[in-house]
XYZ file of C-alpha atoms in Angstrom:
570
model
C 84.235 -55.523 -41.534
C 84.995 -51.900 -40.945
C 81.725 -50.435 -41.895
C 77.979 -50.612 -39.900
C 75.387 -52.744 -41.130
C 73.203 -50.992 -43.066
C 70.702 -51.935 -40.420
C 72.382 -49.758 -37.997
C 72.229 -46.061 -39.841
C 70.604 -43.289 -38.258
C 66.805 -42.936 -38.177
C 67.089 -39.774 -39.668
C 67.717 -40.602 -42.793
C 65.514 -43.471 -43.000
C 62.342 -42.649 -45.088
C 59.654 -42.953 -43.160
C 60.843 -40.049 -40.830
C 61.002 -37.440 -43.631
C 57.967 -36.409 -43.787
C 57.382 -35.441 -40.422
C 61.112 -33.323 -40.518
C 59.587 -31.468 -43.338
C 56.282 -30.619 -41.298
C 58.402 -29.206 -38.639
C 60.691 -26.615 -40.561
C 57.775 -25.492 -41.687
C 56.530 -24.519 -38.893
C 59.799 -23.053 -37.573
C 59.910 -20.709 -40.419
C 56.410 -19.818 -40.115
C 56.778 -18.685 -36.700
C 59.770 -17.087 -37.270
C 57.747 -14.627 -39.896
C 55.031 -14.215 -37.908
C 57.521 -12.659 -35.029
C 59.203 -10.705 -37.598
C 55.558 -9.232 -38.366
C 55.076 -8.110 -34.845
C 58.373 -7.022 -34.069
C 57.903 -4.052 -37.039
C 53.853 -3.374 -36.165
C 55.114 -2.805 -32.905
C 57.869 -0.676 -34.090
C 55.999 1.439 -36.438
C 53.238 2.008 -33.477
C 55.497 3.121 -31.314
C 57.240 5.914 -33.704
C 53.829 7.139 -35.437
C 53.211 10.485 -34.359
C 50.110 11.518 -36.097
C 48.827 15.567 -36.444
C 47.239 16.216 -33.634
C 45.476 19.625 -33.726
C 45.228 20.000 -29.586
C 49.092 20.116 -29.706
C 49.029 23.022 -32.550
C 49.545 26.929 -32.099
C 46.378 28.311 -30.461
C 45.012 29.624 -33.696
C 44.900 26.123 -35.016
C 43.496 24.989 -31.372
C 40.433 27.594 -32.129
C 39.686 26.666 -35.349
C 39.475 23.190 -34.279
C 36.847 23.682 -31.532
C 34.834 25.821 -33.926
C 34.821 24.719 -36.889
C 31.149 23.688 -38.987
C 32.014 20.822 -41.469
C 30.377 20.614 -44.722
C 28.349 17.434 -43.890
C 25.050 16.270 -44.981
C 24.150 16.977 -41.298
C 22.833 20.357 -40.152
C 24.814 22.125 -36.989
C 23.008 22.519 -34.307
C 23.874 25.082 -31.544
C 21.591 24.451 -28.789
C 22.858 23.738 -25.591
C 23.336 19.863 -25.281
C 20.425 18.095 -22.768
C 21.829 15.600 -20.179
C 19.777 12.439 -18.751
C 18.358 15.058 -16.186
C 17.039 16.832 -19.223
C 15.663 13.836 -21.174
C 13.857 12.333 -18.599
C 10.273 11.730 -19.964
C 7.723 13.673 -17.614
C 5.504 10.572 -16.754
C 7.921 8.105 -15.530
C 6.852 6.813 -13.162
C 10.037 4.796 -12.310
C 11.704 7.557 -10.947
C 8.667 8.026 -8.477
C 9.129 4.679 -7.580
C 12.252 5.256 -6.216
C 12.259 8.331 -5.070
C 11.835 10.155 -1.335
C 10.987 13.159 0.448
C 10.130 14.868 3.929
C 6.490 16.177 4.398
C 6.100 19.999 5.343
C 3.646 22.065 5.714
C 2.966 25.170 4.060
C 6.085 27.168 3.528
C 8.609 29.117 1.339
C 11.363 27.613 -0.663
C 15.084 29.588 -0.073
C 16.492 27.417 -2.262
C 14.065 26.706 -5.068
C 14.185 23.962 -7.863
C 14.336 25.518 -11.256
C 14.068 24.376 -15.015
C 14.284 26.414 -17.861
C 13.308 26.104 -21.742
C 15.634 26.967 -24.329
C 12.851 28.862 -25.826
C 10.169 30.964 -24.197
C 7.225 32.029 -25.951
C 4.528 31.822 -23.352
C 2.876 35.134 -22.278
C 3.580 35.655 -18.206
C 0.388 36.691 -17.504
C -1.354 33.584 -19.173
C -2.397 30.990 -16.610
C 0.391 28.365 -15.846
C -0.154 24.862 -18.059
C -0.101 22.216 -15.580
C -0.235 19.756 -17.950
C 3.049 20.837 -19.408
C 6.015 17.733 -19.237
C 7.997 20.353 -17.869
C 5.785 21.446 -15.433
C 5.277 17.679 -13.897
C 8.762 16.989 -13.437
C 9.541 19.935 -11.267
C 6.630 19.140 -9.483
C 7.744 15.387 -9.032
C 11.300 16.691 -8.237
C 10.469 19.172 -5.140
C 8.032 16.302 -3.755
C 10.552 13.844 -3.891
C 12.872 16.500 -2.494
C 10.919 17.657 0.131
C 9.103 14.906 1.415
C 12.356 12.334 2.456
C 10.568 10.027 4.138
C 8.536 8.122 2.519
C 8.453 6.196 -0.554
C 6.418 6.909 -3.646
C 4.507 4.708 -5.389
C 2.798 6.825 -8.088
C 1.906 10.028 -9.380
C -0.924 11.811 -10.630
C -1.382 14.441 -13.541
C -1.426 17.897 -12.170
C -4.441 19.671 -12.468
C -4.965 23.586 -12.273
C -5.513 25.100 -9.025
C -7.656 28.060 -8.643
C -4.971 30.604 -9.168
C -3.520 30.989 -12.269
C 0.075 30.288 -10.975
C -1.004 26.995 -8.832
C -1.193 23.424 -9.847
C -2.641 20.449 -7.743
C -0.938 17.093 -7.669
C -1.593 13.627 -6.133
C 0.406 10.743 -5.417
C -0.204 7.495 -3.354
C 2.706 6.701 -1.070
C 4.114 4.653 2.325
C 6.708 5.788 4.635
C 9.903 4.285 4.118
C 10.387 2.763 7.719
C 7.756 1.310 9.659
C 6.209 -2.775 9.297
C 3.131 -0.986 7.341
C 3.347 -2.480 3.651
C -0.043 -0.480 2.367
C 0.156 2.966 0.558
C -1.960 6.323 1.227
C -2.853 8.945 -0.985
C -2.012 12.461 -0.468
C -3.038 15.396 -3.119
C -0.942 18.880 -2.494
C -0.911 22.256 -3.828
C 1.986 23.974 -5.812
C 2.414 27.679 -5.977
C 4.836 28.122 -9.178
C 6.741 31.116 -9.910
C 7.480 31.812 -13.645
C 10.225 34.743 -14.176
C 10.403 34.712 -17.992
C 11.781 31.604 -19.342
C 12.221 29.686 -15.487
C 9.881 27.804 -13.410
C 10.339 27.451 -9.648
C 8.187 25.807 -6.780
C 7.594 28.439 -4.213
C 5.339 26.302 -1.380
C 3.761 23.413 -1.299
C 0.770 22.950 0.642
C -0.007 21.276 3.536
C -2.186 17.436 3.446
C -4.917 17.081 1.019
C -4.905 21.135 0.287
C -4.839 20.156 -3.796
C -8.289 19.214 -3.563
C -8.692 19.819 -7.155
C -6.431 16.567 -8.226
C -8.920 14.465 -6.064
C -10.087 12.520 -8.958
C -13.792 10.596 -9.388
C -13.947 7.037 -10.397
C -15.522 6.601 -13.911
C -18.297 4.091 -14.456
C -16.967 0.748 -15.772
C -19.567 -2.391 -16.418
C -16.564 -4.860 -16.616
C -16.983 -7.559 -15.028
C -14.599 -8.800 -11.817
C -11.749 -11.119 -12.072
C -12.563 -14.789 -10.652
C -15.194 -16.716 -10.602
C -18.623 -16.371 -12.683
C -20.923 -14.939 -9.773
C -19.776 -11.300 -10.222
C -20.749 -10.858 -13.295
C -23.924 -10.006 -12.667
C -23.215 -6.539 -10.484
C -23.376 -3.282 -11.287
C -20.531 -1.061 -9.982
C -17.882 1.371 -10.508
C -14.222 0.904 -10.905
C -12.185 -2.703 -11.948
C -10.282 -4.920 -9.622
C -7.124 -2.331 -9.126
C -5.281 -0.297 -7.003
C -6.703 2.742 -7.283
C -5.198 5.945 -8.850
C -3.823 8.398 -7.062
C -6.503 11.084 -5.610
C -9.197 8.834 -6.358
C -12.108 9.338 -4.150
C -14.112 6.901 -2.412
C -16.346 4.665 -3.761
C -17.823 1.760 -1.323
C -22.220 2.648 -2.723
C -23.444 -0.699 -2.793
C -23.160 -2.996 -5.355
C -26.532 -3.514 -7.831
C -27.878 -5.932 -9.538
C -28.275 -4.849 -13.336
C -31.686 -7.190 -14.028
C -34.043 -9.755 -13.597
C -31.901 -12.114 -15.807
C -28.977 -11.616 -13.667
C -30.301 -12.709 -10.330
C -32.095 -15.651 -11.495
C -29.097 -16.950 -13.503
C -26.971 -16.452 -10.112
C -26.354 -18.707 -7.064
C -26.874 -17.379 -3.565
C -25.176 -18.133 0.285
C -26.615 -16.646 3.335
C -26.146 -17.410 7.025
C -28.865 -16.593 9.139
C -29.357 -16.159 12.916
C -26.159 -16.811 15.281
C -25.105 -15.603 18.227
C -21.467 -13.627 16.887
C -23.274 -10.594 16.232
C -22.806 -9.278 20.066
C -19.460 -10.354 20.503
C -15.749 -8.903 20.007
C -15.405 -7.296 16.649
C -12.328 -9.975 16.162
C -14.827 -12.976 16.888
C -17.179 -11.137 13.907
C -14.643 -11.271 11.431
C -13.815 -15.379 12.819
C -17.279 -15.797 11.800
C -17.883 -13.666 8.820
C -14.173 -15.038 6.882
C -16.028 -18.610 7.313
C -19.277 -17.632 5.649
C -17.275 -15.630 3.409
C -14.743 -18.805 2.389
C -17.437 -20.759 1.909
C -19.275 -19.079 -0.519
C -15.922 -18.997 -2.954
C -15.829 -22.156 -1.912
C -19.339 -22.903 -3.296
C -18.806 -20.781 -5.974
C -22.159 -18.040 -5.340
C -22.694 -14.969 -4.100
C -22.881 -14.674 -0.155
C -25.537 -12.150 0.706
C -24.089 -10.149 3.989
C -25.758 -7.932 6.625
C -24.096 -4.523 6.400
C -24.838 -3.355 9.576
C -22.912 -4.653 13.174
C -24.053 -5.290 16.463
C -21.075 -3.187 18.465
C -19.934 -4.593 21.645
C -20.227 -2.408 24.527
C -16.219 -2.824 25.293
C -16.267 -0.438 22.221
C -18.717 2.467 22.465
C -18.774 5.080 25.126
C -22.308 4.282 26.450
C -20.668 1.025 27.724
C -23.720 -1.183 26.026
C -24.048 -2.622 22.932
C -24.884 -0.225 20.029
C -27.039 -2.371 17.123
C -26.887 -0.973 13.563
C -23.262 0.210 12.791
C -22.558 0.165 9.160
C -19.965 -2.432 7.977
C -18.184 0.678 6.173
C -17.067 2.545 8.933
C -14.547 -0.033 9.713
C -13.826 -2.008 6.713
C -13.054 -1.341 3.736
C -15.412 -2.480 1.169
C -14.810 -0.982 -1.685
C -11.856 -3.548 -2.008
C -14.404 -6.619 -0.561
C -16.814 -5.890 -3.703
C -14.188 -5.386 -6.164
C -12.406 -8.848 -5.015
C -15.403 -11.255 -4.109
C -19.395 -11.778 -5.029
C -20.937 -9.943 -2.301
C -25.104 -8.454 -2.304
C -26.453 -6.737 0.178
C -29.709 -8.386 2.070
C -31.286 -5.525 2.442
C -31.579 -5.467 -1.416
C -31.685 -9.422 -2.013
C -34.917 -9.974 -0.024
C -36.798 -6.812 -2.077
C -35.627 -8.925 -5.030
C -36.179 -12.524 -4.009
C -39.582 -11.016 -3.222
C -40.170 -9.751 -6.512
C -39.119 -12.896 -8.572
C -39.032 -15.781 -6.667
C -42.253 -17.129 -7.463
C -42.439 -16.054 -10.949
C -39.021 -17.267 -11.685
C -39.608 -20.679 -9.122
C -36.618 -20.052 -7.554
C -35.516 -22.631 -4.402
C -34.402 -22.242 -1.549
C -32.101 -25.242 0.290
C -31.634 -24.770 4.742
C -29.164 -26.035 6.980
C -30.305 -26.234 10.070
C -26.732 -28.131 11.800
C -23.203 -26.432 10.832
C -22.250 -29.960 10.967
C -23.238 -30.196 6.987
C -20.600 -30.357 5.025
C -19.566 -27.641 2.509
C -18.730 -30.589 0.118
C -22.057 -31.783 0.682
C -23.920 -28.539 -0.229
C -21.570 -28.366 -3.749
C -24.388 -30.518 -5.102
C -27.293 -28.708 -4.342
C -28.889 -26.472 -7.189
C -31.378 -24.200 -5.388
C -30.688 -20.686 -6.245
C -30.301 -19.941 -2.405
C -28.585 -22.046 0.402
C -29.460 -20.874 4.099
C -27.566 -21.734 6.729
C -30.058 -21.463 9.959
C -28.136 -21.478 12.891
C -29.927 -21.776 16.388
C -30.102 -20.315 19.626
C -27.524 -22.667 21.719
C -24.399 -21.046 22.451
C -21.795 -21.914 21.393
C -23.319 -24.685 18.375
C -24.766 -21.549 16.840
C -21.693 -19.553 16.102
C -20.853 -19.313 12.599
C -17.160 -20.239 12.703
C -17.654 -23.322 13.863
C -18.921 -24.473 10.421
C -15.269 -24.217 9.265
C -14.267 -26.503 12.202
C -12.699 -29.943 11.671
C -11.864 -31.367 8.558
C -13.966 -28.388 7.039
C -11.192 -26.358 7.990
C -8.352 -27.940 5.134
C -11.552 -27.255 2.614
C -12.759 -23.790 3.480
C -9.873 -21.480 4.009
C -10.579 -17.990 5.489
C -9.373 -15.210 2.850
C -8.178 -12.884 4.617
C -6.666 -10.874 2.633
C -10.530 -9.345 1.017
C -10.273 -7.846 5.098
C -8.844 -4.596 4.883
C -9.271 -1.181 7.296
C -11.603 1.338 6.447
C -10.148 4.015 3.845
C -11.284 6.416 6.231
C -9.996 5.266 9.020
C -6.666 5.065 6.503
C -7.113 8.396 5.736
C -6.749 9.639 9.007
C -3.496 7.730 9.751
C -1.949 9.343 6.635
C -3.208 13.158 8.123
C -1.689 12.524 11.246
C 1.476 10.776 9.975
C 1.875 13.678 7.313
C 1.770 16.004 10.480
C 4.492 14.617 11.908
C 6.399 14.193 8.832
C 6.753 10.366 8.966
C 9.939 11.162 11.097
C 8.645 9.784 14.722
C 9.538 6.825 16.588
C 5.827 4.911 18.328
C 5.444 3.626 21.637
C 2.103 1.034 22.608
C 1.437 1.473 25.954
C -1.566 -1.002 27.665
C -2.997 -0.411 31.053
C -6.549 -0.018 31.734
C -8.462 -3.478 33.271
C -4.860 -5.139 32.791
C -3.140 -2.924 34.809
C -5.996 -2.732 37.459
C -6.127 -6.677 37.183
C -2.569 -7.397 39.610
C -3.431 -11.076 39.647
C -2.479 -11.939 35.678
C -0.754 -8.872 35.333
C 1.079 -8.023 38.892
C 4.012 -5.665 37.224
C 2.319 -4.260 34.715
C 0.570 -0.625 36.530
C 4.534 -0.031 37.840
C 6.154 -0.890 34.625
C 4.500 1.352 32.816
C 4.356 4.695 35.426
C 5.914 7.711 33.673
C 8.720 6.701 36.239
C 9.612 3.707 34.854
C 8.604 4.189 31.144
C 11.652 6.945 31.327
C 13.880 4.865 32.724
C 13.346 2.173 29.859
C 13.226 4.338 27.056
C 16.065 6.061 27.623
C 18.314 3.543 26.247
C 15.950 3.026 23.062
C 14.710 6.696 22.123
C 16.937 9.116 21.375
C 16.140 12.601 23.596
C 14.076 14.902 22.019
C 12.372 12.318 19.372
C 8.901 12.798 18.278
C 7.376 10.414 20.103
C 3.710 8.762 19.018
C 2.135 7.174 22.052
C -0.516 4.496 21.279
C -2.506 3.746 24.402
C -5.953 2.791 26.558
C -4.920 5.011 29.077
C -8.083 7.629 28.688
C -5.961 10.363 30.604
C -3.039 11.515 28.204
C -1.703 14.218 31.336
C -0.964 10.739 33.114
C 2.371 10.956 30.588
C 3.326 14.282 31.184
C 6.393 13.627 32.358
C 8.044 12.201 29.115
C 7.075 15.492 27.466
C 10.990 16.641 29.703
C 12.649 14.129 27.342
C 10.031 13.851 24.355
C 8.059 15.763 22.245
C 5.118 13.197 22.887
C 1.954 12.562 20.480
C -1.581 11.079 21.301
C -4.491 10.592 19.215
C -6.474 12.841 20.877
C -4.271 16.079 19.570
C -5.671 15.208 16.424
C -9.214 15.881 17.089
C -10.078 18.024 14.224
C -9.702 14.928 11.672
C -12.773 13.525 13.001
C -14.854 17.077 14.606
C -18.087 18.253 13.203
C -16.231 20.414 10.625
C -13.961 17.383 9.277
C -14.296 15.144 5.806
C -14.917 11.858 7.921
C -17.512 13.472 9.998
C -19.899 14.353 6.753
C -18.577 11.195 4.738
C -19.687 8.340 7.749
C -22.986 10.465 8.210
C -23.886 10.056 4.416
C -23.503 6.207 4.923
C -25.871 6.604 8.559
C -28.767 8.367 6.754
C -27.736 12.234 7.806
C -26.979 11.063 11.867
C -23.733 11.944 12.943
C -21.405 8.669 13.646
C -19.516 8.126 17.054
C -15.662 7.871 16.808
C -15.725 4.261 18.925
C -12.683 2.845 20.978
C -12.570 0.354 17.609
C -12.286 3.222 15.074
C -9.073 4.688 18.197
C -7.921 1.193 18.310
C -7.052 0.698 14.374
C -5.866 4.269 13.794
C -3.571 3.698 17.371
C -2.573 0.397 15.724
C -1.474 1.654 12.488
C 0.281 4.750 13.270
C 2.440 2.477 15.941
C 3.308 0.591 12.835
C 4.491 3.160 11.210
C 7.098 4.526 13.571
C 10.975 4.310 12.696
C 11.181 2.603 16.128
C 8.321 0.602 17.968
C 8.417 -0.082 21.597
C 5.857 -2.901 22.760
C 4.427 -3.050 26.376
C 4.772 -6.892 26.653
C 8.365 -8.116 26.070
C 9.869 -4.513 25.834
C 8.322 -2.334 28.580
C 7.233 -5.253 31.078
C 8.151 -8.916 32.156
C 4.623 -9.773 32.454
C 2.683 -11.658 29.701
C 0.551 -10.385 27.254
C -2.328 -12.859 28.140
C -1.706 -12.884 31.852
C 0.190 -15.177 34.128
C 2.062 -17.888 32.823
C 0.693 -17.534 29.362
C 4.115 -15.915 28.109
C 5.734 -17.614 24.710
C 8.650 -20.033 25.334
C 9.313 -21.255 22.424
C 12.688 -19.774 22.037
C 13.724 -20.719 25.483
């Protein structure tokens, strides 16, 4: 046979593949239009050339820029406002941010100015420090002036007592040092107003704008936490406080007879940590303290210290120190359930019988804090004895106590001021200084734990070590036990040097803190102690752009004396 088998033709032309031929022509000639399509979109893009009136004669160029359209809108003509323009007067963001350098009192070459795009004021009318515009040039030049340090918030400006002057406050930190806290600082503006602009001529120097120094209002609300504080009287809530915002640390009262009763009391009584080291009185106290949150009640506290002689300059202890001139307790009442016992006795005197209220006493600091969560009497006393060292307070949060009761620490803060006087002197040196801690007295007469330490830290030898970590002619803040500040006088060929002791005018006869700590001490003047030197030393060597320690930086020998040294990273 000459022909195939019909078995043999090609596939084809066999039926079932027809179908799927037909499926792909057409998609061949639909994506052979759809490249046509682009191919002539492309084309005509490319050849459009549409009337462009910036390529015109310059007649048509002019009448373009200027022409007014017939639109349901209205033309405006005013100049348009950029983001520096728009920015809304009170935010506070933009403080946040911000930085300046501190000055004193002085003229500005090269003065900020602002200008409104209508002026209808009258020149000779006092300046409105109130006015948006006002407050952001203000803000502006503070944040220009004052470079470093960081601001946390501003204040509204107040008027000052020229017509042409506005007061401002502002709490703050400097931008390098380990302090994490912020100050407050209130200033005075003198503003110049030529017609329609506004210009900052000088600002003044720390705390002039004593006008924006603002007074707590009187708020009943009751303090975050637990139940107890309820029941006292004070001003202010749980907060930072504002900017300029005076002092208030008046102690707390109870509002009435209802309120005491209803309450639940902790007091510790007797002890020996009254006459020791102001850091083993706050050991102690944080234990009473933790347990009465533990507990739930109010701990009633002594307000006055017994301070050890290593502190005052009569060299023997000094009893009735108030608990204000070091602490800060505005922030303790505000944060925890704290009375008085001054005040609680007058009152448990008054009521306890007619109300039957009870009193519960541990005698041992061995009883448990878990144990005294079930007693009811309005009052728990904690009796400790005369027997060193069984009768020290701390030792009730000893043991397994100690995973129960836990020491809050952060209710402790420095007096505001004590604060106060850190931001003075810091403002005085314009944040820009680098800190050096230098510690000799008994360790440096004591050669047996400390056998380098008098010869590491001659003027000699504190020049040869700081040369390669102080830049020459620094600002240098030098916080030290050393009573005579001439025994340094030879860094002052390298340094501009800085001792607490320049500064004496913060704390004189004449000065805010002299006639603020009197007020607390019934009218008698109050002693700046070594404690008060020590914690404005301390801070003000944290807030240096560079720190130099004695131990590990200055000297081989160890902080605690021989052998004592850390090796932990060794």
């Amino acid at each position: 046979m000459l022909g195939r088998p019909v078995s043999y033709r090609t596939r084809s032309s066999r039926p079932e593949s027809l179908g799927k031929n037909s499926l792909h022509m057409i998609a061949n000639i639909c994506l052979t239009i759809f490249v046509i399509g682009a191919l002539v979109v492309t084309i005509i893009a490319a050849t459009y050339e549409p009337d462009d009136p910036l390529f015109q004669s310059p007649t048509k160029i002019t009448t373009f820029l200027t022409s007014i359209s017939n639109s349901t809108f209205q033309s405006n003509n005013t100049v348009i406002r950029t983001g520096e323009d728009l920015m809304a007067a009170n935010q506070t963001a933009l403080a946040t941010f911000g930085s300046g350098t501190d000055a004193a009192e002085t003229k500005e070459t090269n003065s900020y100015e602002t200008s409104s795009s209508e002026c209808e004021v009258d020149p000779k009318e006092p300046l409105d420090c109130k006015d948006p515009e006002v407050f952001q040039l203000m803000m502006q030049k503070a944040i220009e002036r004052f470079k470093d340090i960081h601001f946390n918030r501003f204040g509204k400006p107040t008027p000052g007592p020229e017509g042409n002057t506005c007061d401002m406050a502002w709490r703050f930190r400097p931008k390098q040092g380990k302090a994490t806290g912020f100050n407050k600082d209130y200033r005075r503006f003198v503003i110049n107003r030529d017609n329609c602009t506004l210009s900052v001529v000088s600002i003044g120097e720390y705390h002039s704008g004593v006008n924006a120094r603002k007074k707590k209002k009187k708020n009943k609300n009751k303090i975050p936490g637990y139940e107890p504080a309820s029941g006292l009287q004070d001003q202010g809530s749980f907060s930072l406080p504002a900017a300029g915002e005076m002092l208030n640390d008046s102690l707390p009262v109870v509002e009435s007879e209802r309120e005491f009763i209803r309450r639940k009391y902790l007091i510790y009584v007797g002890g020996a940590d009254r006459c020791k080291s102001m850091k083993h009185y706050l050991w102690s106290f944080l234990c009473a303290l933790g347990e009465a949150q533990y507990l739930k009640r109010t701990l009633v506290m002594d307000m006055t210290l017994y301070l050890s002689s290593v502190y005052t300059s009569s060299n023997l202890d000094e009893e009735g120190k108030d608990f204000r001139f070091y602490f800060d307790f505005e922030h303790l009442k505000q944060a925890a359930s704290v009375l008085d016992q001054d005040q609680f006795w007058q009152l448990w005197d008054k009521w306890q019988r007619k109300d039957k209220l009870s009193l519960y006493v541990a005698e041992d600091f061995r009883v448990s804090p878990k144990k005294l969560t079930e007693v009811k009497h309005s009052l728990i006393m904690r009796k400790l004895g005369f027997v060193e060292p069984d009768n020290y307070w701390y030792r009730v949060c000893e043991g397994e106590t100690g995973s129960v009761v836990q020491r809050p620490w952060n209710l402790i803060r420095k007096s505001r001021r004590l604060m106060d006087l850190v931001a003075a002197i810091g403002s005085k040196l314009n944040w820009d200084y680098d800190s050096v801690h230098i510690v000799r007295g008994e360790k440096a007469r004591n050669r047996h734990l400390w056998p380098n330490l008098a010869q590491d830290t001659s003027p000699d030898a504190l020049l040869s070590t700081l040369q390669n970590k102080i830049k020459d002619g620094r600002d240098v803040y030098i916080a030290t036990n050393e009573p005579e500040t001439s025994f340094f006088e030879p860094l002052k060929h390298k340094y501009t040097t800085h001792f607490l002791n320049d500064y004496k005018e913060l704390w004189d006869q004449s000065s805010e803190w002299y006639s603020d700590t009197a007020k607390l001490n019934n009218g008698a003047p109050v002693e700046f102690d070594d404690y008060m030197r020590a914690s404005v030393d301390a801070e003000l060597f944290l807030r240096g752009k560079k720190q130099i320690e004695t131990f590990n930086y200055l000297t081989n020998d160890c902080k605690d004396g021989v052998n004592t040294c850390n090796t932990a990273a060794i």
